[in-house]
GROMACS .gro file of N, CA and C in nm:
model
  273
    1UNK      N    1   0.059  -0.139   0.015
    1UNK     CA    2  -0.029   0.015  -0.010
    1UNK      C    3   0.092   0.083   0.015
    2UNK      N    4   0.209   0.111   0.035
    2UNK     CA    5   0.262   0.253   0.030
    2UNK      C    6   0.343   0.278  -0.090
    3UNK      N    7   0.454   0.350  -0.118
    3UNK     CA    8   0.510   0.373  -0.233
    3UNK      C    9   0.635   0.345  -0.320
    4UNK      N   10   0.713   0.289  -0.174
    4UNK     CA   11   0.805   0.207  -0.271
    4UNK      C   12   0.803   0.068  -0.262
    5UNK      N   13   0.917  -0.015  -0.303
    5UNK     CA   14   0.912  -0.121  -0.366
    5UNK      C   15   0.857  -0.218  -0.232
    6UNK      N   16   0.910  -0.166  -0.139
    6UNK     CA   17   0.857  -0.297  -0.010
    6UNK      C   18   0.714  -0.274   0.087
    7UNK      N   19   0.712  -0.091   0.042
    7UNK     CA   20   0.533  -0.037   0.069
    7UNK      C   21   0.545   0.076   0.154
    8UNK      N   22   0.698   0.010   0.232
    8UNK     CA   23   0.710   0.178   0.288
    8UNK      C   24   0.739   0.318   0.207
    9UNK      N   25   0.621   0.388   0.253
    9UNK     CA   26   0.636   0.565   0.228
    9UNK      C   27   0.785   0.619   0.228
   10UNK      N   28   0.834   0.533   0.344
   10UNK     CA   29   0.940   0.643   0.320
   10UNK      C   30   1.037   0.646   0.255
   11UNK      N   31   1.042   0.524   0.136
   11UNK     CA   32   1.116   0.481   0.055
   11UNK      C   33   1.123   0.563  -0.082
   12UNK      N   34   1.004   0.632  -0.063
   12UNK     CA   35   1.016   0.778  -0.187
   12UNK      C   36   1.046   0.893  -0.168
   13UNK      N   37   1.139   0.890  -0.229
   13UNK     CA   38   1.257   1.033  -0.172
   13UNK      C   39   1.183   1.141  -0.282
   14UNK      N   40   1.190   1.245  -0.171
   14UNK     CA   41   1.127   1.431  -0.246
   14UNK      C   42   1.240   1.467  -0.305
   15UNK      N   43   1.192   1.533  -0.434
   15UNK     CA   44   1.249   1.542  -0.586
   15UNK      C   45   1.354   1.693  -0.503
   16UNK      N   46   1.450   1.669  -0.495
   16UNK     CA   47   1.570   1.792  -0.437
   16UNK      C   48   1.505   1.937  -0.498
   17UNK      N   49   1.517   2.027  -0.347
   17UNK     CA   50   1.496   2.149  -0.439
   17UNK      C   51   1.608   2.242  -0.384
   18UNK      N   52   1.612   2.415  -0.392
   18UNK     CA   53   1.684   2.446  -0.374
   18UNK      C   54   1.661   2.639  -0.360
   19UNK      N   55   1.669   2.720  -0.338
   19UNK     CA   56   1.640   2.808  -0.197
   19UNK      C   57   1.719   2.902  -0.327
   20UNK      N   58   1.635   2.968  -0.385
   20UNK     CA   59   1.683   3.095  -0.472
   20UNK      C   60   1.601   3.256  -0.401
   21UNK      N   61   1.723   3.343  -0.465
   21UNK     CA   62   1.664   3.497  -0.408
   21UNK      C   63   1.578   3.553  -0.501
   22UNK      N   64   1.466   3.647  -0.429
   22UNK     CA   65   1.386   3.682  -0.545
   22UNK      C   66   1.441   3.849  -0.542
   23UNK      N   67   1.549   3.815  -0.663
   23UNK     CA   68   1.581   3.944  -0.713
   23UNK      C   69   1.540   4.062  -0.683
   24UNK      N   70   1.410   4.117  -0.781
   24UNK     CA   71   1.369   4.205  -0.757
   24UNK      C   72   1.278   4.225  -0.625
   25UNK      N   73   1.267   4.182  -0.562
   25UNK     CA   74   1.197   4.209  -0.398
   25UNK      C   75   1.319   4.227  -0.328
   26UNK      N   76   1.453   4.131  -0.321
   26UNK     CA   77   1.535   4.168  -0.275
   26UNK      C   78   1.584   4.325  -0.272
   27UNK      N   79   1.571   4.353  -0.366
   27UNK     CA   80   1.650   4.480  -0.405
   27UNK      C   81   1.573   4.614  -0.343
   28UNK      N   82   1.412   4.637  -0.392
   28UNK     CA   83   1.357   4.707  -0.350
   28UNK      C   84   1.336   4.732  -0.181
   29UNK      N   85   1.343   4.515  -0.116
   29UNK     CA   86   1.359   4.511   0.022
   29UNK      C   87   1.494   4.612   0.099
   30UNK      N   88   1.604   4.626  -0.021
   30UNK     CA   89   1.761   4.690   0.098
   30UNK      C   90   1.699   4.832   0.082
   31UNK      N   91   1.659   4.847  -0.042
   31UNK     CA   92   1.621   4.983  -0.073
   31UNK      C   93   1.530   5.080   0.066
   32UNK      N   94   1.383   4.989   0.048
   32UNK     CA   95   1.277   5.046   0.153
   32UNK      C   96   1.365   5.043   0.304
   33UNK      N   97   1.484   4.962   0.297
   33UNK     CA   98   1.537   4.944   0.460
   33UNK      C   99   1.629   5.063   0.498
   34UNK      N  100   1.628   5.095   0.386
   34UNK     CA  101   1.772   5.240   0.390
   34UNK      C  102   1.876   5.195   0.303
   35UNK      N  103   1.962   5.110   0.293
   35UNK     CA  104   2.044   5.075   0.217
   35UNK      C  105   2.081   5.173   0.097
   36UNK      N  106   2.205   5.234   0.057
   36UNK     CA  107   2.203   5.303  -0.069
   36UNK      C  108   2.300   5.198  -0.101
   37UNK      N  109   2.372   5.146  -0.052
   37UNK     CA  110   2.475   5.083  -0.116
   37UNK      C  111   2.527   4.887  -0.110
   38UNK      N  112   2.570   4.857  -0.184
   38UNK     CA  113   2.594   4.739  -0.142
   38UNK      C  114   2.691   4.683  -0.021
   39UNK      N  115   2.786   4.796  -0.043
   39UNK     CA  116   2.845   4.771   0.126
   39UNK      C  117   2.809   4.735   0.209
   40UNK      N  118   2.752   4.855   0.255
   40UNK     CA  119   2.680   4.907   0.310
   40UNK      C  120   2.461   4.797   0.371
   41UNK      N  121   2.466   4.740   0.267
   41UNK     CA  122   2.407   4.558   0.303
   41UNK      C  123   2.480   4.494   0.305
   42UNK      N  124   2.605   4.442   0.246
   42UNK     CA  125   2.648   4.308   0.289
   42UNK      C  126   2.727   4.349   0.407
   43UNK      N  127   2.748   4.492   0.455
   43UNK     CA  128   2.810   4.494   0.596
   43UNK      C  129   2.676   4.446   0.740
   44UNK      N  130   2.552   4.503   0.688
   44UNK     CA  131   2.438   4.477   0.784
   44UNK      C  132   2.450   4.323   0.786
   45UNK      N  133   2.426   4.280   0.675
   45UNK     CA  134   2.396   4.150   0.700
   45UNK      C  135   2.534   4.019   0.720
   46UNK      N  136   2.642   4.120   0.758
   46UNK     CA  137   2.770   4.007   0.810
   46UNK      C  138   2.812   3.964   0.731
   47UNK      N  139   2.785   3.988   0.581
   47UNK     CA  140   2.906   3.989   0.488
   47UNK      C  141   2.989   4.004   0.356
   48UNK      N  142   3.068   3.969   0.311
   48UNK     CA  143   3.106   4.028   0.246
   48UNK      C  144   3.005   4.094   0.087
   49UNK      N  145   3.119   4.188   0.061
   49UNK     CA  146   3.043   4.277  -0.044
   49UNK      C  147   2.998   4.190  -0.139
   50UNK      N  148   3.142   4.087  -0.203
   50UNK     CA  149   3.118   3.989  -0.299
   50UNK      C  150   3.076   3.897  -0.351
   51UNK      N  151   3.065   3.879  -0.163
   51UNK     CA  152   2.967   3.717  -0.162
   51UNK      C  153   2.772   3.779  -0.178
   52UNK      N  154   2.760   3.880  -0.182
   52UNK     CA  155   2.601   3.944  -0.188
   52UNK      C  156   2.613   3.958  -0.312
   53UNK      N  157   2.653   3.986  -0.372
   53UNK     CA  158   2.703   4.070  -0.524
   53UNK      C  159   2.675   3.888  -0.596
   54UNK      N  160   2.761   3.820  -0.587
   54UNK     CA  161   2.742   3.636  -0.665
   54UNK      C  162   2.621   3.581  -0.589
   55UNK      N  163   2.559   3.585  -0.482
   55UNK     CA  164   2.441   3.536  -0.456
   55UNK      C  165   2.312   3.643  -0.543
   56UNK      N  166   2.313   3.762  -0.566
   56UNK     CA  167   2.232   3.828  -0.622
   56UNK      C  168   2.251   3.846  -0.785
   57UNK      N  169   2.371   3.806  -0.826
   57UNK     CA  170   2.405   3.773  -0.956
   57UNK      C  171   2.398   3.625  -1.012
   58UNK      N  172   2.368   3.527  -0.917
   58UNK     CA  173   2.298   3.364  -0.943
   58UNK      C  174   2.393   3.310  -0.997
   59UNK      N  175   2.521   3.321  -0.963
   59UNK     CA  176   2.676   3.287  -0.954
   59UNK      C  177   2.672   3.186  -0.835
   60UNK      N  178   2.625   3.209  -0.775
   60UNK     CA  179   2.611   3.078  -0.642
   60UNK      C  180   2.497   3.126  -0.484
   61UNK      N  181   2.414   2.996  -0.483
   61UNK     CA  182   2.320   2.955  -0.421
   61UNK      C  183   2.262   3.057  -0.276
   62UNK      N  184   2.213   3.131  -0.223
   62UNK     CA  185   2.206   3.198  -0.084
   62UNK      C  186   2.219   3.064  -0.035
   63UNK      N  187   2.309   3.091   0.075
   63UNK     CA  188   2.356   2.965   0.176
   63UNK      C  189   2.219   3.002   0.330
   64UNK      N  190   2.306   2.997   0.407
   64UNK     CA  191   2.227   2.993   0.576
   64UNK      C  192   2.283   3.146   0.623
   65UNK      N  193   2.423   3.168   0.573
   65UNK     CA  194   2.460   3.275   0.630
   65UNK      C  195   2.444   3.398   0.541
   66UNK      N  196   2.366   3.370   0.431
   66UNK     CA  197   2.309   3.521   0.387
   66UNK      C  198   2.173   3.550   0.378
   67UNK      N  199   2.142   3.369   0.397
   67UNK     CA  200   1.953   3.396   0.462
   67UNK      C  201   1.951   3.427   0.613
   68UNK      N  202   2.026   3.444   0.663
   68UNK     CA  203   2.037   3.432   0.798
   68UNK      C  204   2.076   3.605   0.835
   69UNK      N  205   2.140   3.675   0.719
   69UNK     CA  206   2.185   3.809   0.732
   69UNK      C  207   2.081   3.888   0.667
   70UNK      N  208   2.030   3.791   0.516
   70UNK     CA  209   1.921   3.876   0.497
   70UNK      C  210   1.791   3.917   0.549
   71UNK      N  211   1.761   3.794   0.697
   71UNK     CA  212   1.650   3.804   0.758
   71UNK      C  213   1.634   3.907   0.853
   72UNK      N  214   1.761   3.952   0.922
   72UNK     CA  215   1.779   4.035   1.013
   72UNK      C  216   1.816   4.254   1.011
   73UNK      N  217   1.858   4.215   0.833
   73UNK     CA  218   1.870   4.327   0.785
   73UNK      C  219   1.821   4.369   0.691
   74UNK      N  220   1.724   4.275   0.682
   74UNK     CA  221   1.604   4.317   0.584
   74UNK      C  222   1.486   4.333   0.674
   75UNK      N  223   1.493   4.299   0.798
   75UNK     CA  224   1.348   4.293   0.880
   75UNK      C  225   1.226   4.426   0.803
   76UNK      N  226   1.123   4.389   0.872
   76UNK     CA  227   0.990   4.272   0.902
   76UNK      C  228   0.996   4.188   0.764
   77UNK      N  229   1.088   4.212   0.649
   77UNK     CA  230   1.057   4.115   0.535
   77UNK      C  231   1.113   3.981   0.594
   78UNK      N  232   1.012   3.892   0.572
   78UNK     CA  233   1.033   3.687   0.580
   78UNK      C  234   1.035   3.657   0.446
   79UNK      N  235   1.158   3.518   0.492
   79UNK     CA  236   1.174   3.429   0.433
   79UNK      C  237   1.114   3.434   0.307
   80UNK      N  238   0.964   3.398   0.294
   80UNK     CA  239   0.844   3.431   0.199
   80UNK      C  240   0.879   3.528   0.101
   81UNK      N  241   0.904   3.615   0.155
   81UNK     CA  242   0.939   3.784   0.076
   81UNK      C  243   1.007   3.826  -0.038
   82UNK      N  244   1.128   3.723   0.061
   82UNK     CA  245   1.268   3.732   0.005
   82UNK      C  246   1.322   3.625  -0.071
   83UNK      N  247   1.310   3.526  -0.093
   83UNK     CA  248   1.371   3.396  -0.102
   83UNK      C  249   1.187   3.302  -0.176
   84UNK      N  250   1.264   3.204  -0.267
   84UNK     CA  251   1.143   3.095  -0.287
   84UNK      C  252   1.241   2.951  -0.333
   85UNK      N  253   1.175   2.841  -0.265
   85UNK     CA  254   1.153   2.737  -0.314
   85UNK      C  255   1.104   2.690  -0.392
   86UNK      N  256   1.291   2.637  -0.443
   86UNK     CA  257   1.198   2.530  -0.613
   86UNK      C  258   1.280   2.405  -0.656
   87UNK      N  259   1.271   2.357  -0.718
   87UNK     CA  260   1.261   2.223  -0.737
   87UNK      C  261   1.365   2.225  -0.843
   88UNK      N  262   1.514   2.167  -0.776
   88UNK     CA  263   1.604   2.203  -0.797
   88UNK      C  264   1.640   2.127  -0.942
   89UNK      N  265   1.653   2.233  -1.032
   89UNK     CA  266   1.681   2.141  -1.173
   89UNK      C  267   1.835   2.080  -1.280
   90UNK      N  268   1.934   2.065  -1.183
   90UNK     CA  269   2.032   2.062  -1.163
   90UNK      C  270   2.009   1.871  -1.173
   91UNK      N  271   1.917   1.867  -1.039
   91UNK     CA  272   1.905   1.741  -0.964
   91UNK      C  273   1.871   1.612  -1.097
   0.00000   0.00000   0.00000
């Protein structure tokens, strides 16, 4: 009665997911929070400016430090405002 060959529903694997930055909303949130430079935003996030730029440019995925920094620096914006969880197209 389950999904897997042994009937165990845990045998079915969920499709891999990735967290993606909502670039347009992230940029608007940064301006609304009063950040006028990449350096100021990165500093408030506790990250190097190049790390923020690489996430914004899509070169790397946002990691825990980026996500936590964004939620702290851009409060009251929430995870759902700034990020989306999508299927990992590379899987």
